[in-house]
Coordinates of C-alpha atoms and ligand atoms in Angstrom, one line a residue:
M1 CA 14.8 7.7 15.9
S2 CA 18.5 8.7 15.8
R3 CA 20.4 7.8 12.8
Y4 CA 24.1 6.7 12.8
S5 CA 26.6 5.0 10.5
R6 CA 28.3 1.6 11.1
I7 CA 31.0 -0.2 9.3
L8 CA 29.4 -3.1 7.3
G9 CA 32.6 -4.5 5.7
T10 CA 36.3 -3.8 5.1
G11 CA 38.6 -4.6 2.2
S12 CA 42.2 -3.8 1.0
Y13 CA 44.5 -4.4 -1.8
L14 CA 48.3 -4.2 -2.2
P15 CA 50.1 -4.3 -5.6
P16 CA 52.1 -7.6 -5.9
T17 CA 55.6 -6.1 -6.2
V18 CA 57.3 -6.1 -2.8
V19 CA 60.5 -4.0 -2.4
G20 CA 62.5 -4.8 0.7
N21 CA 64.9 -2.3 2.3
D22 CA 68.0 -4.0 0.9
A23 CA 66.6 -4.0 -2.7
L24 CA 65.8 -0.3 -2.3
A25 CA 69.2 0.5 -0.9
A26 CA 70.8 -1.3 -3.9
R27 CA 68.7 0.8 -6.2
L28 CA 69.7 4.0 -4.5
A29 CA 73.4 2.9 -4.4
R30 CA 73.4 2.9 -8.2
D31 CA 73.0 6.7 -8.0
G32 CA 75.6 7.0 -5.3
I33 CA 73.0 7.4 -2.5
E34 CA 73.7 5.7 0.7
T35 CA 71.0 4.1 2.9
S36 CA 70.7 0.8 4.7
D37 CA 68.2 -1.7 6.0
A38 CA 69.4 -1.0 9.5
W39 CA 68.9 2.8 9.3
I40 CA 65.4 2.4 7.8
I41 CA 64.3 -0.1 10.4
E42 CA 65.8 1.8 13.4
R43 CA 64.3 5.2 12.4
T44 CA 60.9 4.1 11.0
G45 CA 60.2 0.4 11.6
I46 CA 59.7 -0.1 7.9
H47 CA 61.1 -3.4 6.4
Q48 CA 59.5 -3.4 3.0
R49 CA 56.8 -1.6 0.9
H50 CA 54.7 -2.5 -2.1
F51 CA 55.2 -0.6 -5.3
A52 CA 52.6 -0.5 -8.2
D53 CA 54.0 -1.2 -11.6
A54 CA 54.0 1.6 -14.2
G55 CA 50.6 0.8 -15.7
T56 CA 48.8 0.7 -12.3
G57 CA 47.1 3.7 -10.8
S58 CA 45.3 4.4 -7.5
V59 CA 42.0 3.7 -9.2
D60 CA 43.1 0.2 -10.0
L61 CA 44.1 -0.4 -6.3
G62 CA 41.0 1.4 -5.0
E63 CA 38.7 -0.7 -7.2
Q64 CA 40.1 -3.9 -5.8
A65 CA 39.9 -2.8 -2.2
A66 CA 36.3 -1.6 -2.8
R67 CA 35.2 -4.9 -4.3
R68 CA 36.6 -6.7 -1.3
A69 CA 34.8 -4.4 1.1
L70 CA 31.5 -4.9 -0.7
D71 CA 32.0 -8.7 -0.6
A72 CA 32.7 -8.5 3.1
A73 CA 29.5 -6.4 3.6
G74 CA 27.5 -8.8 1.5
L75 CA 26.4 -5.9 -0.7
A76 CA 26.4 -5.2 -4.4
A77 CA 27.8 -2.0 -6.0
S78 CA 24.2 -1.0 -6.8
D79 CA 23.5 -0.8 -3.0
I80 CA 26.0 2.1 -2.7
D81 CA 24.7 5.7 -3.0
L82 CA 27.9 7.6 -2.0
I83 CA 31.6 6.9 -2.9
I84 CA 34.3 9.1 -1.4
C85 CA 38.0 8.4 -2.2
A86 CA 40.7 9.8 0.0
T87 CA 43.8 10.3 -2.2
S88 CA 46.7 12.7 -3.0
T89 CA 47.8 10.6 -6.0
P90 CA 44.6 10.4 -8.2
D91 CA 44.7 9.0 -11.7
M92 CA 43.6 12.2 -13.3
I93 CA 43.2 15.9 -12.5
F94 CA 39.5 15.2 -13.0
P95 CA 37.2 13.4 -12.8
S96 CA 37.8 12.2 -9.3
N97 CA 39.0 8.7 -8.3
A98 CA 35.6 8.2 -6.7
A99 CA 33.9 8.7 -10.1
L100 CA 36.3 6.4 -11.9
I101 CA 35.9 3.7 -9.2
Q102 CA 32.1 4.1 -9.5
G103 CA 32.4 3.6 -13.2
R104 CA 34.5 0.4 -12.8
L105 CA 32.0 -1.0 -10.3
G106 CA 29.0 -0.1 -12.5
A107 CA 27.2 1.7 -9.7
A108 CA 26.0 4.9 -11.4
G109 CA 23.7 7.2 -9.6
G110 CA 25.1 8.1 -6.2
A111 CA 27.3 11.0 -5.2
V112 CA 31.0 10.7 -6.0
F113 CA 34.0 12.9 -4.9
D114 CA 37.5 12.8 -3.6
V115 CA 38.8 14.1 -0.3
Q116 CA 42.4 15.5 -0.4
A117 CA 43.8 15.7 3.1
V118 CA 46.9 13.6 2.5
C119 CA 47.7 11.1 5.3
A120 CA 44.7 12.3 7.4
G121 CA 42.5 11.8 4.3
F122 CA 40.8 8.6 5.4
V123 CA 39.8 10.0 8.7
Y124 CA 38.4 13.1 6.9
A125 CA 36.6 11.0 4.3
L126 CA 35.1 8.6 6.9
T127 CA 33.8 11.6 8.9
V128 CA 32.3 13.2 5.8
A129 CA 30.6 9.9 4.9
D130 CA 29.3 9.6 8.4
Q131 CA 27.8 13.1 8.2
F132 CA 26.1 12.2 4.9
I133 CA 24.5 9.1 6.4
R134 CA 23.5 10.8 9.7
S135 CA 21.8 13.6 7.8
G136 CA 19.9 11.2 5.5
L137 CA 21.7 12.2 2.3
A138 CA 23.1 8.7 1.9
Q139 CA 22.2 5.2 3.1
R140 CA 25.3 3.2 2.2
A141 CA 28.7 4.7 1.5
L142 CA 31.9 3.3 0.2
V143 CA 34.9 5.1 1.7
V144 CA 38.2 4.3 -0.1
G145 CA 41.8 5.4 0.6
A146 CA 44.0 4.7 -2.4
E147 CA 47.5 5.9 -3.1
V148 CA 50.5 5.4 -5.5
F149 CA 53.0 7.5 -3.6
S150 CA 55.8 5.7 -5.5
T151 CA 54.8 8.0 -8.4
I152 CA 55.7 11.2 -6.5
L153 CA 58.9 10.0 -4.8
D154 CA 62.3 11.4 -5.7
F155 CA 64.5 8.4 -5.6
K156 CA 67.5 10.7 -5.3
D157 CA 66.2 11.9 -1.9
R158 CA 66.9 9.3 0.7
T159 CA 65.2 11.3 3.4
T160 CA 61.8 10.6 1.8
C161 CA 61.9 7.8 -0.8
V162 CA 62.5 5.0 1.8
L163 CA 59.3 5.9 3.7
F164 CA 56.4 5.4 1.4
G165 CA 54.5 2.6 -0.4
D166 CA 51.4 2.0 -2.5
G167 CA 48.1 0.4 -1.6
A168 CA 44.4 0.8 -1.0
G169 CA 41.9 0.1 1.7
A170 CA 38.1 0.6 1.9
V171 CA 35.1 0.4 4.2
V172 CA 31.4 0.2 3.5
L173 CA 29.4 2.3 5.9
G174 CA 25.7 1.8 6.4
A175 CA 22.9 3.6 8.2
D176 CA 21.9 2.1 11.6
T177 CA 20.0 3.1 14.7
R178 CA 23.0 2.1 16.9
P179 CA 26.1 4.4 16.7
G180 CA 29.1 2.9 15.0
L181 CA 31.2 6.0 14.5
L182 CA 31.1 7.4 18.0
A183 CA 33.0 10.7 17.6
S184 CA 35.5 12.3 15.3
A185 CA 37.6 15.5 15.2
L186 CA 39.3 17.1 12.2
H187 CA 41.9 19.9 12.2
G188 CA 44.4 21.7 10.0
D189 CA 47.1 24.3 10.0
G190 CA 47.8 25.6 6.6
S191 CA 50.6 27.9 7.8
Q192 CA 52.7 24.7 7.9
A193 CA 52.1 23.6 4.3
A194 CA 55.7 23.8 3.4
I195 CA 57.0 21.1 5.8
L196 CA 55.2 18.3 3.8
C197 CA 54.1 19.0 0.3
T198 CA 54.3 18.1 -3.4
P199 CA 54.4 21.6 -4.8
G200 CA 54.5 21.1 -8.6
R201 CA 51.6 22.1 -10.8
V202 CA 50.5 21.6 -14.4
R203 CA 49.7 24.9 -16.2
S204 CA 49.1 25.2 -19.9
G205 CA 50.6 21.8 -20.4
V206 CA 53.8 22.6 -18.5
V207 CA 54.8 21.2 -15.1
S208 CA 56.3 24.0 -13.0
G209 CA 57.8 23.5 -9.5
S210 CA 58.8 20.1 -8.2
P211 CA 56.4 17.2 -8.8
Y212 CA 58.1 15.2 -6.0
L213 CA 57.2 14.9 -2.4
H214 CA 59.2 17.1 0.0
M215 CA 59.3 16.7 3.7
D216 CA 61.1 18.2 6.7
G217 CA 60.9 15.0 8.6
Q218 CA 61.9 16.3 12.0
A219 CA 59.4 19.2 11.8
V220 CA 56.6 16.8 10.9
F221 CA 57.7 14.4 13.6
K222 CA 57.6 17.2 16.3
Q223 CA 54.1 18.2 15.2
A224 CA 52.9 14.6 15.0
V225 CA 53.7 13.7 18.5
Q226 CA 51.9 16.8 19.8
V227 CA 48.8 16.8 17.8
L228 CA 48.0 13.1 17.7
E229 CA 47.8 12.7 21.5
R230 CA 45.7 15.8 21.7
V231 CA 43.2 14.9 19.0
A232 CA 42.9 11.3 20.3
R233 CA 42.0 12.7 23.8
E234 CA 39.5 15.1 22.1
V235 CA 37.5 12.3 20.4
L236 CA 37.6 10.1 23.5
D237 CA 36.2 13.1 25.5
K238 CA 33.5 13.7 22.9
A239 CA 32.4 10.1 23.1
G240 CA 32.5 10.1 26.9
C241 CA 35.3 7.5 26.8
T242 CA 38.8 7.2 28.2
P243 CA 41.9 5.4 26.8
A244 CA 41.0 2.4 28.9
D245 CA 37.9 1.9 26.7
V246 CA 40.0 1.5 23.6
D247 CA 40.3 -2.1 22.5
W248 CA 42.4 -1.3 19.4
M249 CA 44.3 1.7 18.1
V250 CA 44.7 1.9 14.3
P251 CA 47.1 4.8 13.8
H252 CA 48.3 6.2 10.5
Q253 CA 51.3 4.0 9.7
A254 CA 54.1 6.5 9.1
N255 CA 56.7 5.7 11.7
I256 CA 56.6 3.0 14.5
R257 CA 58.2 5.5 16.8
I258 CA 55.4 8.0 16.4
M259 CA 52.7 5.3 16.7
L260 CA 54.1 3.8 19.9
H261 CA 55.0 7.2 21.4
T262 CA 51.3 8.3 21.0
A263 CA 50.0 5.0 22.4
R264 CA 52.4 5.3 25.4
K265 CA 51.3 8.9 26.1
L266 CA 47.6 7.7 26.0
G267 CA 48.4 4.7 28.2
I268 CA 47.4 2.2 25.5
A269 CA 49.6 -0.9 25.4
A270 CA 51.7 -1.6 22.3
E271 CA 49.9 -4.9 21.9
R272 CA 46.7 -3.0 21.3
V273 CA 48.2 -1.0 18.4
V274 CA 47.6 -2.4 15.0
Q275 CA 51.0 -2.3 13.2
T276 CA 51.4 -2.8 9.5
V277 CA 54.1 -0.2 8.9
A278 CA 56.8 -2.9 8.7
E279 CA 55.2 -4.6 5.7
H280 CA 53.4 -1.6 4.0
G281 CA 55.5 1.5 4.7
N282 CA 53.6 4.7 4.7
T283 CA 50.7 4.5 2.2
S284 CA 49.3 7.9 3.2
A285 CA 45.4 7.9 3.0
A286 CA 45.4 4.1 2.4
S287 CA 47.3 3.2 5.6
I288 CA 44.5 3.3 8.1
P289 CA 41.9 1.3 6.0
L290 CA 44.6 -1.1 5.0
A291 CA 45.6 -1.7 8.7
L292 CA 42.0 -1.9 9.7
D293 CA 41.2 -4.6 7.1
V294 CA 44.3 -6.6 8.1
A295 CA 43.2 -6.5 11.8
V296 CA 39.6 -7.4 11.0
R297 CA 40.5 -10.3 8.6
G298 CA 43.2 -11.4 11.1
G299 CA 40.6 -11.8 13.8
Q300 CA 42.1 -9.1 16.0
I301 CA 39.3 -6.5 15.7
R302 CA 35.9 -8.1 16.5
R303 CA 32.4 -6.8 16.4
G304 CA 31.7 -4.5 19.4
D305 CA 35.4 -3.5 19.8
H306 CA 36.2 0.2 20.4
V307 CA 38.7 1.2 17.7
L308 CA 40.6 4.5 17.8
L309 CA 41.9 5.9 14.4
E310 CA 44.3 8.8 14.3
A311 CA 46.4 10.4 11.6
V312 CA 48.5 13.5 10.7
G313 CA 49.7 14.5 7.2
G314 CA 50.4 17.3 4.7
G315 CA 48.6 20.5 5.2
L316 CA 49.2 20.1 8.0
T317 CA 46.0 18.1 8.5
W318 CA 45.2 15.8 11.4
G319 CA 42.2 14.0 12.9
A320 CA 41.0 11.1 14.9
A321 CA 37.8 9.0 15.1
L322 CA 36.5 6.5 17.6
L323 CA 34.2 3.8 16.4
E324 CA 32.5 0.7 17.7
Y325 CA 33.3 -1.9 15.1
Ligands
UT7_1 O1 52.8 10.6 6.7 C1 52.8 11.9 7.0 C2 53.5 12.1 8.3 N1 54.9 11.9 8.2 C3 55.6 11.5 9.2 O2 55.0 11.3 10.3 C4 57.1 11.5 9.2 C5 57.7 12.1 10.3 N2 59.1 12.1 10.4 C6 59.8 10.9 10.6 O3 59.2 9.9 10.6 C7 61.3 11.0 10.8 O4 61.7 12.4 11.0 C8 62.1 10.4 9.6 C9 62.0 8.9 9.6 C10 61.7 11.0 8.3 C11 63.6 10.7 9.8 O5 64.0 10.2 11.1 P1 64.9 11.1 12.1 O6 65.2 10.3 13.3 O7 64.1 12.4 12.3 O8 66.2 11.3 11.3 P2 66.9 12.7 10.8 O9 66.1 13.4 9.8 O10 67.2 13.5 12.1 O11 68.2 12.2 10.2 C12 69.3 11.6 11.0 C13 70.4 11.3 10.1 C14 70.8 12.5 9.2 O12 72.3 12.5 9.1 P3 73.2 13.5 10.0 O13 72.7 14.9 9.7 O14 72.8 13.1 11.4 O15 74.5 13.2 9.6 C15 70.2 12.2 7.9 O16 71.0 12.8 6.8 O17 70.1 10.3 9.1 C16 70.4 10.7 7.8 N3 69.4 10.1 6.9 C17 69.6 8.9 6.4 N4 70.6 8.0 6.5 C18 70.5 6.8 5.9 C19 68.3 10.6 6.5 N5 67.6 9.7 5.7 C20 68.5 8.6 5.6 C21 68.4 7.3 5.0 N6 69.4 6.5 5.1 N7 67.3 7.0 4.2

């Protein structure tokens, strides 16, 4: 009998501190840097973001999202035999966030590792978990996206620091005889690493290079609008579907203009696009599972719906997945 993976439950968590555009603009103004609520909304659709406090890491956020996903699935941590965390802002160099989350949940025994594919990380991690389940290597997987991008933002660079926020989302995947994840596609182009990167490194106790996020926004924008439509069509083709079969699109929440442009090119109505970028900003690998959980708990996405996920991020990396929820 064929073996597939299905989503059994979703969860998410946002740190309580909300920073609106005006508050952020006031903070930047203290260093003589000019930005405005109007510019940020017009260029990105972002109204506010959540920032973790100094003592909170991506493991703290990921643990809470994971607990909520387990509750939604009606499972205990001991039922999980694989944890994958997608993150570019882990708590430690090692061990992985997934191992630390497993330790917090008290679920020792299963495989644990992180996936680092920046904003496309959740689509990558979901696809890897799906392959583990299909092959029989795992029965039930927890896939977490957790980020504290506020820790790598340069608040003297207005072209990047207004874009990102902190948060976490998670799904529990379980083996099933009916397909849940219908198709996925993952891609990368390492020759474009320089257009979106945090190049600093720690060597012999010394940080060399910039530990802050750098982005050529226009270059990433141009790539994004090309690759997202292409990869979305690729997964739809693989699954034998067309854009008309998509009930909900859950894009990476980087910029409302990119999200709606891609939907328009695919012929998917804006009302079918789950939008959380206004409230969350860009939370990198956490943005898709966060948006998915908001739409599931809000009653938008229902069992049986076809949901298209797509994302692009540093690397460059990009990918898409089509699932039946
Ligand atoms: O998550 C991974 C994937 N990342 C993305 O998908 C991000 C892709 N890129 C973008 O979303 C957009 O390129 C941005 C939102 C980053 C920028 O929007 P844009 O429409 O491409 O603006 P721009 O870079 O062309 O800048 C327009 C102007 C410039 O001024 P001049 O040269 O026209 O005088 C910038 O200096 O806006 C200026 N500017 C700002 N002004 C006020 C840049 N940042 C700000 C700011 N506040 N925060």
